[in-house]
């Protein structure tokens, strides 16, 4: 039962992996596109794999609201190579769900339509409906290219058992104070046979490298979407991460140890006391709710170099491919799925799921829309009886408005790939931080130049 529940509740929130959970660049492909507030006809959608109750409830809501549209859904996962092939062949669905990191790339290549007129036709002001950081994810070349959904802010989740045993307090888990943080890590870190047995602080330094870089004043791209991986502050962030890993046996030993974690299972690192603290997205609270009697958690914000709470946006979005046969219906459908009423229907569905599971905790939904987030929190997120979980849930709600965007770029996905490669190489000692980032910048620029060439 626990395995089923933790996967069910985490599934929606893992915005980058769940469901509901050729051409030259430019907008020249969109001149004949028009949007109305009363679309009709057939609609084909793609990318909605493994939708849970939060997804299906919104699908049901949109279907009722758009009774004049015949909706057909291809419930297979989005595939980038398949998408470009389909657009080139002209065999495209009307709307596609994809990670927001792809949006800038496809916008620059003319593979998707700008949606400013879509929003206007339905009286939706995107800058008011969605978080600023979320909108920055899908805005490029002074246009909006997608309807966003979900926003998973990261924070530092604390294992109070490990911290208390080491005499470490919550205020020491401060990423803006390296010396204080390193001292706390040293107190919590343990080895067995020369290998880690307890990680004091799991920075998620490779998968969350962008968080650390932006938090240290760096950037992954400039305001125009041009790669900026060689920004000097990015190297400072990697050097900071090196310090954290070196204080805990080094990156290679850390990686070997954490790869063995039962992250979603009964022996997860908070149950097994394998971490003192860990950077996690909000969805991981859902994973731990079945183990409320076996863990002792709290949370503190990740802080930037200035000591301010800091987060970065992530999530999925809906795009309309160039050549869509019914862009009008696609626009209306995407906006209905992300409306406050649809999210409230999802909140109701999630609440019913939780009520059916004894002891389950409602951690809320993080939708990408501040109004929807607050409405769901006010109606469905109540005190659980566990002070640590309530404090953790509250921390994520406190920081969701503090987010920044990585930015939107024609080389968005390549920037993320090259970033991870660079950080891994530097942490393993194969290259200096500057060398690794310089190589990554060159590769990202090649991808950028290819994407924007006319």
Coordinates of C-alpha atoms in Angstrom, one line a residue:
X1 CA 0.0 0.0 0.0
X2 CA 2.8 2.4 0.9
X3 CA 4.6 1.9 -2.4
X4 CA 1.4 2.5 -4.3
X5 CA 0.5 5.6 -2.4
X6 CA 3.9 7.3 -2.5
X7 CA 4.2 6.8 -6.2
X8 CA 0.6 8.0 -6.8
X9 CA 1.0 11.2 -4.8
X10 CA 4.4 12.0 -6.2
X11 CA 3.4 11.2 -9.8
X12 CA 1.5 14.4 -10.5
X13 CA 4.0 16.7 -8.9
X14 CA 7.1 15.4 -10.7
X15 CA 6.4 17.9 -13.4
X16 CA 9.3 17.0 -15.6
X17 CA 8.4 13.4 -16.0
X18 CA 4.6 13.0 -15.6
X19 CA 1.6 13.7 -17.6
X20 CA -1.1 16.1 -17.0
X21 CA 0.7 15.1 -14.7
X22 CA 13.2 20.9 -41.6
X23 CA 12.0 24.4 -40.8
X24 CA 13.9 27.7 -40.5
X25 CA 13.5 30.0 -37.5
X26 CA 11.0 32.7 -37.0
X27 CA 7.3 33.3 -36.8
X28 CA 6.6 33.3 -40.5
X29 CA 4.7 30.1 -40.3
X30 CA 2.0 31.7 -38.1
X31 CA 0.6 34.5 -40.3
X32 CA -2.7 32.6 -41.0
X33 CA -3.3 31.4 -37.5
X34 CA -6.3 32.8 -35.7
X35 CA -7.9 32.1 -32.4
X36 CA -11.5 32.5 -31.1
X37 CA -13.4 32.0 -27.9
X38 CA -15.7 29.4 -29.4
X39 CA -13.8 26.7 -31.2
X40 CA -15.3 23.6 -32.7
X41 CA -14.2 20.4 -34.5
X42 CA -11.8 17.6 -33.9
X43 CA -8.7 17.9 -31.6
X44 CA -5.7 15.6 -31.4
X45 CA -3.4 15.8 -28.4
X46 CA -0.1 14.0 -27.6
X47 CA 2.1 13.5 -24.6
X48 CA -0.3 12.6 -21.9
X49 CA 1.2 9.3 -20.5
X50 CA 0.3 7.9 -17.2
X51 CA -2.1 10.6 -16.1
X52 CA -3.2 10.2 -12.5
X53 CA -6.3 11.7 -10.8
X54 CA -5.0 15.2 -11.0
X55 CA -4.6 14.8 -14.7
X56 CA -7.8 12.9 -15.5
X57 CA -9.9 15.3 -13.4
X58 CA -8.7 18.2 -15.5
X59 CA -9.2 16.3 -18.7
X60 CA -12.8 15.6 -17.6
X61 CA -13.3 19.3 -16.8
X62 CA -12.0 20.5 -20.1
X63 CA -14.1 18.0 -22.0
X64 CA -17.2 19.2 -20.3
X65 CA -16.4 22.9 -21.0
X66 CA -15.6 22.2 -24.6
X67 CA -18.5 20.1 -25.6
X68 CA -18.3 21.2 -29.3
X69 CA -14.8 19.7 -29.6
X70 CA -14.1 16.0 -30.3
X71 CA -11.0 15.3 -28.3
X72 CA -8.7 12.4 -29.1
X73 CA -5.6 11.8 -26.9
X74 CA -2.5 9.9 -27.8
X75 CA -1.4 8.7 -24.3
X76 CA 2.2 8.1 -25.1
X77 CA 5.2 10.0 -23.8
X78 CA 6.6 12.9 -25.7
X79 CA 9.7 12.1 -27.7
X80 CA 11.8 15.0 -29.1
X81 CA 13.0 13.1 -32.2
X82 CA 9.6 11.9 -33.0
X83 CA 8.2 15.4 -32.6
X84 CA 10.5 17.0 -35.1
X85 CA 10.0 14.2 -37.6
X86 CA 6.2 14.6 -37.3
X87 CA 6.4 18.3 -37.9
X88 CA 8.6 17.9 -40.9
X89 CA 6.2 15.4 -42.4
X90 CA 3.1 17.5 -41.7
X91 CA 1.6 14.8 -39.6
X92 CA 1.3 16.7 -36.3
X93 CA -1.2 16.7 -33.4
X94 CA -2.9 19.9 -32.6
X95 CA -1.4 20.2 -29.1
X96 CA 1.6 18.6 -27.4
X97 CA 2.6 18.4 -23.7
X98 CA 6.4 18.8 -23.2
X99 CA 9.0 19.9 -20.7
X100 CA 9.4 23.7 -20.8
X101 CA 13.1 23.4 -21.6
X102 CA 12.2 22.4 -25.2
X103 CA 10.0 25.4 -25.9
X104 CA 12.7 28.0 -26.9
X105 CA 14.3 25.5 -29.2
X106 CA 11.2 24.7 -31.1
X107 CA 10.1 28.4 -31.2
X108 CA 13.4 29.4 -32.8
X109 CA 13.0 26.6 -35.4
X110 CA 9.5 27.6 -36.3
X111 CA 8.1 24.3 -35.2
X112 CA 5.5 25.7 -32.8
X113 CA 3.2 28.7 -32.8
X114 CA 3.3 31.8 -30.7
X115 CA 0.3 32.0 -28.4
X116 CA -0.1 35.6 -27.5
X117 CA -3.3 35.8 -29.6
X118 CA -4.5 32.5 -28.1
X119 CA -4.4 34.1 -24.6
X120 CA -5.9 37.3 -25.8
X121 CA -8.9 35.5 -27.5
X122 CA -9.9 34.0 -24.2
X123 CA -9.2 37.1 -22.1
X124 CA -6.3 35.4 -20.2
X125 CA -3.5 37.7 -19.1
X126 CA -0.6 35.2 -18.7
X127 CA 1.6 37.6 -16.7
X128 CA -1.2 37.6 -14.1
X129 CA -2.3 34.0 -14.2
X130 CA 1.2 32.4 -13.9
X131 CA 4.3 33.0 -11.9
X132 CA 6.7 35.4 -13.5
X133 CA 9.4 32.7 -13.5
X134 CA 7.1 30.2 -15.1
X135 CA 6.3 32.7 -17.9
X136 CA 10.0 33.4 -18.4
X137 CA 10.4 29.6 -19.2
X138 CA 8.0 29.9 -22.2
X139 CA 8.8 33.4 -23.5
X140 CA 11.3 34.1 -26.2
X141 CA 11.8 36.8 -28.9
X142 CA 9.1 38.9 -27.2
X143 CA 6.4 36.2 -27.6
X144 CA 4.8 33.6 -25.5
X145 CA 5.1 30.1 -27.0
X146 CA 3.4 27.7 -24.6
X147 CA 0.7 27.4 -21.9
X148 CA 2.6 26.4 -18.8
X149 CA 1.6 24.0 -16.0
X150 CA 3.2 22.9 -12.7
X151 CA 6.1 24.5 -10.9
X152 CA 8.2 22.4 -8.5
X153 CA 10.3 24.7 -6.3
X154 CA 13.3 23.1 -4.6
X155 CA 14.2 23.5 -1.0
X156 CA 16.4 21.7 1.6
X157 CA 14.6 18.9 3.4
X158 CA 16.1 18.1 6.8
X159 CA 16.4 14.8 8.6
X160 CA 16.0 16.0 12.1
X161 CA 17.1 12.6 13.6
X162 CA 20.5 12.8 11.9
X163 CA 20.9 16.5 12.7
X164 CA 20.0 16.2 16.3
X165 CA 22.3 13.3 16.9
X166 CA 25.2 15.4 15.4
X167 CA 24.2 18.6 17.3
X168 CA 23.4 20.4 14.1
X169 CA 20.6 23.0 14.0
X170 CA 18.4 24.1 11.1
X171 CA 19.9 27.5 10.8
X172 CA 23.3 25.9 10.0
X173 CA 21.9 24.4 6.8
X174 CA 22.4 27.8 5.1
X175 CA 23.7 27.7 1.5
X176 CA 24.7 31.4 1.7
X177 CA 27.2 30.6 4.5
X178 CA 29.7 28.0 3.1
X179 CA 31.8 27.8 6.3
X180 CA 28.8 27.2 8.5
X181 CA 27.4 24.6 6.1
X182 CA 30.7 22.8 5.8
X183 CA 31.0 22.6 9.6
X184 CA 27.5 21.1 9.9
X185 CA 28.2 18.6 7.1
X186 CA 31.4 17.5 8.9
X187 CA 29.4 16.8 12.0
X188 CA 26.8 14.7 10.3
X189 CA 28.9 12.8 7.7
X190 CA 29.9 9.2 8.5
X191 CA 31.9 6.6 6.8
X192 CA 32.1 2.8 7.0
X193 CA 35.1 1.0 5.5
X194 CA 36.3 4.3 3.9
X195 CA 33.0 4.8 2.1
X196 CA 30.1 7.1 3.0
X197 CA 27.4 5.7 5.3
X198 CA 25.6 9.0 6.0
X199 CA 25.7 12.0 3.7
X200 CA 25.5 15.2 5.8
X201 CA 24.1 17.2 3.0
X202 CA 23.1 15.9 -0.4
X203 CA 23.4 19.0 -2.7
X204 CA 22.1 17.2 -5.8
X205 CA 25.0 19.1 -7.4
X206 CA 24.7 17.6 -10.9
X207 CA 20.9 17.4 -11.3
X208 CA 20.4 20.8 -9.6
X209 CA 23.5 22.5 -10.9
X210 CA 21.5 25.3 -12.4
X211 CA 20.0 26.1 -9.0
X212 CA 23.5 26.4 -7.5
X213 CA 24.8 28.5 -10.4
X214 CA 21.9 31.0 -10.5
X215 CA 22.0 31.1 -6.7
X216 CA 25.7 32.2 -6.9
X217 CA 24.9 34.9 -9.3
X218 CA 25.6 33.0 -12.5
X219 CA 23.4 32.2 -15.5
X220 CA 22.9 29.6 -18.1
X221 CA 22.0 32.0 -20.9
X222 CA 21.6 35.7 -21.4
X223 CA 18.3 37.6 -21.9
X224 CA 18.3 36.7 -25.6
X225 CA 18.7 33.0 -24.9
X226 CA 22.3 32.9 -26.0
X227 CA 24.3 30.3 -23.9
X228 CA 26.3 31.7 -21.1
X229 CA 27.7 28.6 -19.4
X230 CA 31.2 30.2 -19.1
X231 CA 29.9 32.9 -16.8
X232 CA 32.6 33.3 -14.1
X233 CA 30.0 32.8 -11.3
X234 CA 29.2 29.4 -12.7
X235 CA 32.7 28.3 -12.0
X236 CA 32.4 29.6 -8.5
X237 CA 29.3 27.5 -8.0
X238 CA 31.1 24.4 -9.2
X239 CA 34.0 25.1 -6.9
X240 CA 31.5 25.5 -4.0
X241 CA 30.0 22.1 -4.9
X242 CA 33.4 20.5 -4.9
X243 CA 34.0 21.7 -1.4
X244 CA 30.7 20.1 -0.3
X245 CA 31.5 16.8 -2.0
X246 CA 35.1 16.7 -0.9
X247 CA 34.0 17.1 2.7
X248 CA 32.0 13.8 2.3
X249 CA 34.4 11.5 0.6
X250 CA 34.5 13.0 -2.9
X251 CA 32.0 12.9 -5.7
X252 CA 32.8 9.4 -7.0
X253 CA 32.1 7.8 -3.6
X254 CA 29.1 10.0 -3.0
X255 CA 27.7 8.9 -6.4
X256 CA 28.2 5.3 -5.7
X257 CA 26.5 5.6 -2.3
X258 CA 23.5 7.6 -3.4
X259 CA 22.9 5.4 -6.5
X260 CA 22.0 2.7 -4.0
X261 CA 19.3 4.8 -2.3
X262 CA 15.8 3.3 -2.2
X263 CA 14.5 6.8 -3.1
X264 CA 10.9 5.9 -3.5
X265 CA 10.7 2.8 -1.3
X266 CA 10.3 1.7 2.2
X267 CA 14.0 2.1 3.0
X268 CA 14.3 5.6 1.5
X269 CA 17.2 7.8 2.8
X270 CA 15.0 9.6 5.4
X271 CA 13.7 6.3 6.8
X272 CA 17.2 4.7 6.7
X273 CA 18.9 7.9 8.0
X274 CA 21.3 8.0 5.1
X275 CA 21.1 11.8 4.8
X276 CA 21.1 14.7 7.2
X277 CA 19.7 17.1 4.6
X278 CA 19.0 17.0 0.9
X279 CA 17.9 19.4 -1.9
X280 CA 14.5 18.2 -3.1
X281 CA 11.7 19.4 -5.2
X282 CA 8.3 19.8 -3.5
X283 CA 7.0 16.5 -4.9
X284 CA 9.3 14.5 -2.7
X285 CA 7.3 15.4 0.3
X286 CA 4.6 13.2 -1.2
X287 CA 7.0 10.3 -1.4
X288 CA 7.6 10.5 2.4
X289 CA 4.0 10.9 3.5
X290 CA 3.4 7.2 3.9
X291 CA 6.3 7.0 6.3
X292 CA 5.1 9.8 8.6
X293 CA 5.6 7.7 11.7
X294 CA 9.1 6.6 10.5
X295 CA 10.7 9.9 9.6
X296 CA 11.4 13.2 11.4
X297 CA 11.6 16.0 8.8
X298 CA 11.6 19.8 8.4
X299 CA 12.7 22.1 5.6
X300 CA 14.6 25.3 5.1
X301 CA 14.8 27.4 1.9
X302 CA 17.7 27.2 -0.4
X303 CA 19.4 30.6 -0.2
X304 CA 21.4 32.6 -2.8
X305 CA 24.7 34.2 -2.2
X306 CA 23.0 37.2 -0.6
X307 CA 21.2 35.1 1.9
X308 CA 17.7 35.4 0.3
X309 CA 15.4 32.4 -0.2
X310 CA 15.8 31.3 -3.8
X311 CA 14.2 28.8 -6.2
X312 CA 14.2 28.0 -9.9
X313 CA 11.2 27.1 -12.0
X314 CA 10.6 23.7 -13.7
X315 CA 7.6 22.0 -15.2
X316 CA 5.8 21.1 -18.3
X317 CA 3.7 23.0 -20.9
X318 CA 1.4 22.8 -23.8
X319 CA 2.5 23.8 -27.3
X320 CA 0.7 24.0 -30.6
X321 CA 2.8 22.7 -33.5
X322 CA 3.2 24.6 -36.7
X323 CA 0.8 23.0 -39.1
X324 CA -1.8 22.0 -36.5
X325 CA -5.1 21.5 -38.1
X326 CA -7.2 22.9 -35.3
X327 CA -5.0 25.4 -33.4
X328 CA -8.1 27.2 -32.2
X329 CA -9.4 24.1 -30.3
X330 CA -5.9 23.4 -29.0
X331 CA -5.6 26.8 -27.5
X332 CA -9.0 26.6 -25.8
X333 CA -8.2 23.1 -24.5
X334 CA -4.8 24.0 -23.0
X335 CA -6.2 27.1 -21.3
X336 CA -9.1 25.1 -19.8
X337 CA -6.7 22.5 -18.5
X338 CA -4.7 25.2 -16.6
X339 CA -7.6 27.3 -15.5
X340 CA -8.3 27.8 -11.8
X341 CA -11.5 25.9 -12.0
X342 CA -9.7 22.9 -13.6
X343 CA -7.1 23.0 -10.8
X344 CA -9.8 23.1 -8.2
X345 CA -11.3 20.0 -9.7
X346 CA -7.8 18.5 -9.5
X347 CA -7.6 19.5 -5.9
X348 CA -10.9 17.9 -5.1
X349 CA -9.8 14.7 -6.9
X350 CA -6.5 14.6 -4.9
X351 CA -8.3 15.2 -1.6
X352 CA -10.6 12.2 -2.3
X353 CA -7.6 10.0 -3.0
X354 CA -5.9 11.1 0.2
X355 CA -9.1 10.5 2.2
X356 CA -9.1 6.9 1.0
X357 CA -5.6 6.3 2.4
X358 CA -5.5 6.2 6.2
X359 CA -2.9 8.6 7.6
X360 CA -2.2 10.3 4.2
X361 CA -1.3 13.9 4.2
X362 CA -2.4 16.5 1.7
X363 CA 0.7 18.5 0.6
X364 CA -1.1 20.7 -1.9
X365 CA -0.6 21.1 -5.6
X366 CA 1.9 23.4 -7.2
X367 CA 0.3 24.4 -10.4
X368 CA 2.3 27.3 -11.9
X369 CA -0.5 29.7 -11.1
X370 CA -0.4 31.6 -7.8
X371 CA -4.1 32.0 -7.5
X372 CA -4.7 28.3 -8.0
X373 CA -2.0 27.4 -5.6
X374 CA -3.5 29.6 -2.9
X375 CA -7.1 28.4 -3.5
X376 CA -6.0 24.8 -3.3
X377 CA -4.0 25.4 -0.2
X378 CA -6.8 27.3 1.5
X379 CA -9.4 24.6 0.8
X380 CA -7.6 21.3 1.0
X381 CA -4.3 21.7 2.9
X382 CA -5.0 21.4 6.6
X383 CA -2.9 20.7 9.6
X384 CA -1.8 17.0 9.5
X385 CA -1.1 16.5 13.2
X386 CA 2.6 16.2 12.4
X387 CA 4.5 19.4 13.0
X388 CA 7.5 18.5 10.9
X389 CA 5.4 17.7 7.8
X390 CA 3.3 20.8 8.3
X391 CA 6.4 23.0 8.6
X392 CA 7.9 21.4 5.5
X393 CA 4.8 21.9 3.4
X394 CA 4.6 25.5 4.6
X395 CA 8.2 26.1 3.6
X396 CA 7.6 25.1 0.0
X397 CA 4.5 27.4 -0.2
X398 CA 6.7 30.2 1.2
X399 CA 9.3 29.9 -1.5
X400 CA 7.2 29.2 -4.6
X401 CA 7.0 32.9 -5.3
X402 CA 10.7 33.4 -5.0
X403 CA 11.5 31.5 -8.2
X404 CA 13.6 32.5 -11.1
X405 CA 13.7 31.0 -14.6
X406 CA 16.7 29.3 -16.2
X407 CA 15.5 31.2 -19.3
X408 CA 14.2 30.2 -22.7
X409 CA 16.8 29.5 -25.4
X410 CA 16.9 27.9 -28.9
X411 CA 19.5 25.7 -27.3
X412 CA 17.6 25.1 -24.1
X413 CA 17.9 21.3 -23.9
X414 CA 21.5 21.3 -25.1
X415 CA 22.4 23.8 -22.4
X416 CA 21.1 21.6 -19.7
X417 CA 22.8 18.5 -21.2
X418 CA 26.2 20.3 -21.5
X419 CA 25.8 21.8 -18.1
X420 CA 25.5 18.3 -16.4
X421 CA 28.4 17.0 -18.4
X422 CA 30.6 19.9 -17.4
X423 CA 29.7 19.7 -13.7
X424 CA 30.3 15.9 -13.6
X425 CA 33.7 16.3 -15.3
X426 CA 34.8 19.0 -12.9
X427 CA 33.6 17.1 -9.8
X428 CA 35.5 14.0 -10.9
X429 CA 38.6 16.1 -11.4
X430 CA 38.9 15.4 -15.1
X431 CA 38.9 19.2 -15.8
X432 CA 39.0 22.4 -13.9
X433 CA 35.7 24.1 -13.5
X434 CA 36.7 26.8 -16.0
X435 CA 37.8 24.2 -18.6
X436 CA 34.7 22.2 -18.2
X437 CA 32.4 25.2 -18.6
X438 CA 34.4 26.5 -21.6
X439 CA 34.0 23.2 -23.4
X440 CA 30.3 23.2 -22.5
X441 CA 29.8 26.7 -23.7
X442 CA 31.4 25.9 -27.1
X443 CA 29.1 22.8 -27.5
X444 CA 26.0 24.8 -26.5
X445 CA 26.9 27.6 -28.9
X446 CA 27.2 25.1 -31.7
X447 CA 23.7 23.9 -30.9
X448 CA 22.4 27.5 -30.6
X449 CA 23.9 28.6 -34.0
X450 CA 22.4 25.5 -35.6
X451 CA 19.0 26.3 -34.1
X452 CA 18.8 29.9 -35.2
X453 CA 20.3 29.6 -38.7
X454 CA 17.8 30.7 -41.3

